[in-house]
Amino acid sequence: MTPRVGRARIPGQAAREEGTAAGPRTGDLGPGPAEIELAVNGTARRLRVEPRVSLLDALREHLGVTGPKKGCDQGACGACTVWVDGRRVLGCLTLAVACEGREVTTVEGLADGDGLHPMQQAFLANDAFQCGYCTPGQLMSAVALLEEGHASDDAEIAEWMSGNICRCAAYPNIRAAIRQVRDGGGGDRP
């Protein structure tokens, strides 16, 4: 007896097909391009992508959101860190179609208008970047780290930031910026 093999589904696809959760899905996903809607930094954005397109490529190449950086494209460096529904994800390893109907926040979404987020201010005040390439991912992880409650000491900060690599080795300054915000210092130098 041969086992019956159904078509592969992405997380949440079954619920969409049944008309629950994210709503009814019009059309099938794949193998050609599909139209999806992403809520990026509070704005609904429609785009047409193939199901294999990463969230990072959808943001950068299809929507012009260039804050998240393509460092390794293998999930090893963290330069592409963004939030999906408030949780850290690596944009290069996350499929764009899996984020349909979910809130995607990039480094561009941290600031409040012209006012920088306290973590952005602290990074500036503590010189927590050198070349700046990893900075968007570092910022997204640093803010999430505090919200997750993983900043009791430098060892814990280093552990929970270990997915974000800084090739310039600005780690002491990054930890200082995180401590400053943790301790309520905002962007003023301690």
GROMACS .gro file of C-alpha atoms in nm:
model
  190
    1MET     CA    1   0.000   0.000   0.000
    2THR     CA    2   0.141   0.337  -0.101
    3PRO     CA    3   0.097   0.626   0.140
    4ARG     CA    4  -0.104   0.914   0.004
    5VAL     CA    5   0.103   1.227  -0.037
    6GLY     CA    6  -0.070   1.563  -0.027
    7ARG     CA    7   0.071   1.893  -0.139
    8ALA     CA    8   0.300   2.076   0.098
    9ARG     CA    9   0.153   2.361   0.301
   10ILE     CA   10   0.317   2.656   0.465
   11PRO     CA   11   0.222   2.734   0.827
   12GLY     CA   12  -0.119   2.895   0.840
   13GLN     CA   13  -0.212   2.793   0.485
   14ALA     CA   14  -0.470   2.537   0.597
   15ALA     CA   15  -0.647   2.798   0.808
   16ARG     CA   16  -0.654   3.044   0.517
   17GLU     CA   17  -0.787   2.780   0.279
   18GLU     CA   18  -1.064   2.701   0.525
   19GLY     CA   19  -1.148   3.071   0.559
   20THR     CA   20  -1.034   3.106   0.921
   21ALA     CA   21  -0.749   3.286   1.099
   22ALA     CA   22  -0.601   3.520   0.837
   23GLY     CA   23  -0.910   3.501   0.615
   24PRO     CA   24  -0.982   3.320   0.291
   25ARG     CA   25  -0.694   3.270   0.051
   26THR     CA   26  -0.775   3.355  -0.310
   27GLY     CA   27  -0.573   3.127  -0.535
   28ASP     CA   28  -0.300   2.879  -0.469
   29LEU     CA   29   0.057   2.941  -0.361
   30GLY     CA   30   0.292   2.825  -0.630
   31PRO     CA   31   0.462   2.737  -0.832
   32GLY     CA   32   0.430   3.082  -0.989
   33PRO     CA   33   0.414   3.424  -0.828
   34ALA     CA   34   0.137   3.494  -0.578
   35GLU     CA   35  -0.003   3.823  -0.457
   36ILE     CA   36   0.038   3.869  -0.082
   37GLU     CA   37  -0.015   4.150   0.166
   38LEU     CA   38   0.234   4.231   0.437
   39ALA     CA   39   0.188   4.486   0.713
   40VAL     CA   40   0.532   4.650   0.715
   41ASN     CA   41   0.599   4.905   0.988
   42GLY     CA   42   0.227   4.963   1.027
   43THR     CA   43   0.149   5.002   0.656
   44ALA     CA   44  -0.027   4.739   0.446
   45ARG     CA   45   0.182   4.660   0.139
   46ARG     CA   46   0.076   4.435  -0.150
   47LEU     CA   47   0.334   4.258  -0.360
   48ARG     CA   48   0.362   3.972  -0.603
   49VAL     CA   49   0.631   3.716  -0.519
   50GLU     CA   50   0.715   3.355  -0.586
   51PRO     CA   51   0.654   3.134  -0.280
   52ARG     CA   52   1.029   3.074  -0.239
   53VAL     CA   53   1.115   3.446  -0.195
   54SER     CA   54   1.256   3.524   0.148
   55LEU     CA   55   1.110   3.797   0.364
   56LEU     CA   56   1.443   3.979   0.336
   57ASP     CA   57   1.433   3.980  -0.045
   58ALA     CA   58   1.065   4.080  -0.045
   59LEU     CA   59   1.143   4.375   0.183
   60ARG     CA   60   1.458   4.492   0.005
   61GLU     CA   61   1.393   4.410  -0.359
   62HIS     CA   62   1.015   4.433  -0.389
   63LEU     CA   63   0.922   4.697  -0.131
   64GLY     CA   64   1.238   4.912  -0.113
   65VAL     CA   65   1.275   4.862   0.264
   66THR     CA   66   1.655   4.853   0.283
   67GLY     CA   67   1.721   4.867   0.658
   68PRO     CA   68   1.754   4.490   0.701
   69LYS     CA   69   2.084   4.386   0.544
   70LYS     CA   70   2.181   4.074   0.353
   71GLY     CA   71   2.495   3.961   0.530
   72CYS     CA   72   2.537   3.587   0.491
   73ASP     CA   73   2.199   3.481   0.344
   74GLN     CA   74   2.231   3.165   0.558
   75GLY     CA   75   2.096   3.275   0.897
   76ALA     CA   76   2.437   3.296   1.060
   77CYS     CA   77   2.503   3.670   1.100
   78GLY     CA   78   2.176   3.834   1.210
   79ALA     CA   79   2.212   4.141   0.985
   80CYS     CA   80   1.862   4.069   0.849
   81THR     CA   81   1.690   4.050   1.191
   82VAL     CA   82   1.334   4.189   1.186
   83TRP     CA   83   1.026   4.127   1.399
   84VAL     CA   84   0.725   3.931   1.283
   85ASP     CA   85   0.433   3.982   1.519
   86GLY     CA   86   0.681   4.119   1.773
   87ARG     CA   87   0.918   3.821   1.765
   88ARG     CA   88   1.271   3.825   1.626
   89VAL     CA   89   1.318   3.638   1.300
   90LEU     CA   90   1.593   3.614   1.043
   91GLY     CA   91   1.454   3.765   0.725
   92CYS     CA   92   1.681   3.556   0.504
   93LEU     CA   93   1.539   3.229   0.643
   94THR     CA   94   1.173   3.335   0.659
   95LEU     CA   95   0.948   3.302   0.356
   96ALA     CA   96   0.756   3.616   0.266
   97VAL     CA   97   0.438   3.417   0.199
   98ALA     CA   98   0.453   3.282   0.556
   99CYS     CA   99   0.424   3.640   0.682
  100GLU     CA  100   0.106   3.728   0.498
  101GLY     CA  101  -0.136   3.903   0.730
  102ARG     CA  102   0.128   3.940   1.002
  103GLU     CA  103   0.297   4.256   1.132
  104VAL     CA  104   0.655   4.293   1.008
  105THR     CA  105   0.870   4.553   1.183
  106THR     CA  106   1.208   4.661   1.050
  107VAL     CA  107   1.462   4.908   1.187
  108GLU     CA  108   1.276   5.181   0.996
  109GLY     CA  109   0.979   5.112   1.224
  110LEU     CA  110   1.168   5.175   1.548
  111ALA     CA  111   1.176   5.554   1.525
  112ASP     CA  112   0.872   5.761   1.611
  113GLY     CA  113   0.865   6.008   1.325
  114ASP     CA  114   1.182   6.215   1.352
  115GLY     CA  115   1.245   6.100   1.710
  116LEU     CA  116   1.484   5.809   1.741
  117HIS     CA  117   1.403   5.508   1.955
  118PRO     CA  118   1.595   5.517   2.287
  119MET     CA  119   1.806   5.221   2.167
  120GLN     CA  120   1.900   5.407   1.850
  121GLN     CA  121   1.999   5.706   2.063
  122ALA     CA  122   2.202   5.484   2.296
  123PHE     CA  123   2.383   5.322   2.001
  124LEU     CA  124   2.484   5.670   1.885
  125ALA     CA  125   2.585   5.785   2.232
  126ASN     CA  126   2.795   5.473   2.298
  127ASP     CA  127   2.949   5.445   1.950
  128ALA     CA  128   2.794   5.098   1.926
  129PHE     CA  129   2.871   5.060   1.558
  130GLN     CA  130   3.171   5.090   1.334
  131CYS     CA  131   3.092   5.021   0.970
  132GLY     CA  132   2.718   5.015   1.050
  133TYR     CA  133   2.631   4.716   0.832
  134CYS     CA  134   2.512   4.497   1.119
  135THR     CA  135   2.353   4.786   1.310
  136PRO     CA  136   1.991   4.741   1.190
  137GLY     CA  137   1.988   4.375   1.300
  138GLN     CA  138   2.173   4.458   1.622
  139LEU     CA  139   1.915   4.727   1.705
  140MET     CA  140   1.619   4.497   1.639
  141SER     CA  141   1.769   4.226   1.858
  142ALA     CA  142   1.872   4.470   2.131
  143VAL     CA  143   1.521   4.614   2.165
  144ALA     CA  144   1.368   4.265   2.161
  145LEU     CA  145   1.624   4.143   2.414
  146LEU     CA  146   1.507   4.402   2.665
  147GLU     CA  147   1.141   4.326   2.602
  148GLU     CA  148   1.212   3.954   2.648
  149GLY     CA  149   1.383   4.024   2.982
  150HIS     CA  150   1.726   3.886   2.887
  151ALA     CA  151   1.951   4.169   2.998
  152SER     CA  152   2.031   4.108   3.364
  153ASP     CA  153   2.409   4.122   3.312
  154ASP     CA  154   2.670   4.137   3.036
  155ALA     CA  155   2.695   3.757   3.009
  156GLU     CA  156   2.322   3.724   2.951
  157ILE     CA  157   2.322   4.013   2.702
  158ALA     CA  158   2.611   3.853   2.512
  159GLU     CA  159   2.433   3.517   2.504
  160TRP     CA  160   2.100   3.654   2.380
  161MET     CA  161   2.272   3.879   2.124
  162SER     CA  162   2.498   3.596   2.001
  163GLY     CA  163   2.293   3.554   1.683
  164ASN     CA  164   2.401   3.901   1.570
  165ILE     CA  165   2.760   3.919   1.453
  166CYS     CA  166   2.955   4.245   1.440
  167ARG     CA  167   3.255   4.201   1.214
  168CYS     CA  168   3.404   4.522   1.357
  169ALA     CA  169   3.381   4.382   1.713
  170ALA     CA  170   3.186   4.671   1.867
  171TYR     CA  171   3.041   4.428   2.124
  172PRO     CA  172   3.148   4.620   2.440
  173ASN     CA  173   2.981   4.934   2.305
  174ILE     CA  174   2.669   4.744   2.200
  175ARG     CA  175   2.640   4.597   2.551
  176ALA     CA  176   2.693   4.946   2.699
  177ALA     CA  177   2.407   5.082   2.485
  178ILE     CA  178   2.178   4.798   2.592
  179ARG     CA  179   2.268   4.851   2.960
  180GLN     CA  180   2.203   5.223   2.923
  181VAL     CA  181   1.851   5.169   2.789
  182ARG     CA  182   1.787   4.888   3.039
  183ASP     CA  183   1.881   5.125   3.322
  184GLY     CA  184   1.657   5.400   3.187
  185GLY     CA  185   1.935   5.616   3.049
  186GLY     CA  186   1.780   5.669   2.704
  187GLY     CA  187   2.022   5.817   2.454
  188ASP     CA  188   2.228   6.036   2.686
  189ARG     CA  189   2.580   5.916   2.751
  190PRO     CA  190   2.614   5.773   3.105
   0.00000   0.00000   0.00000
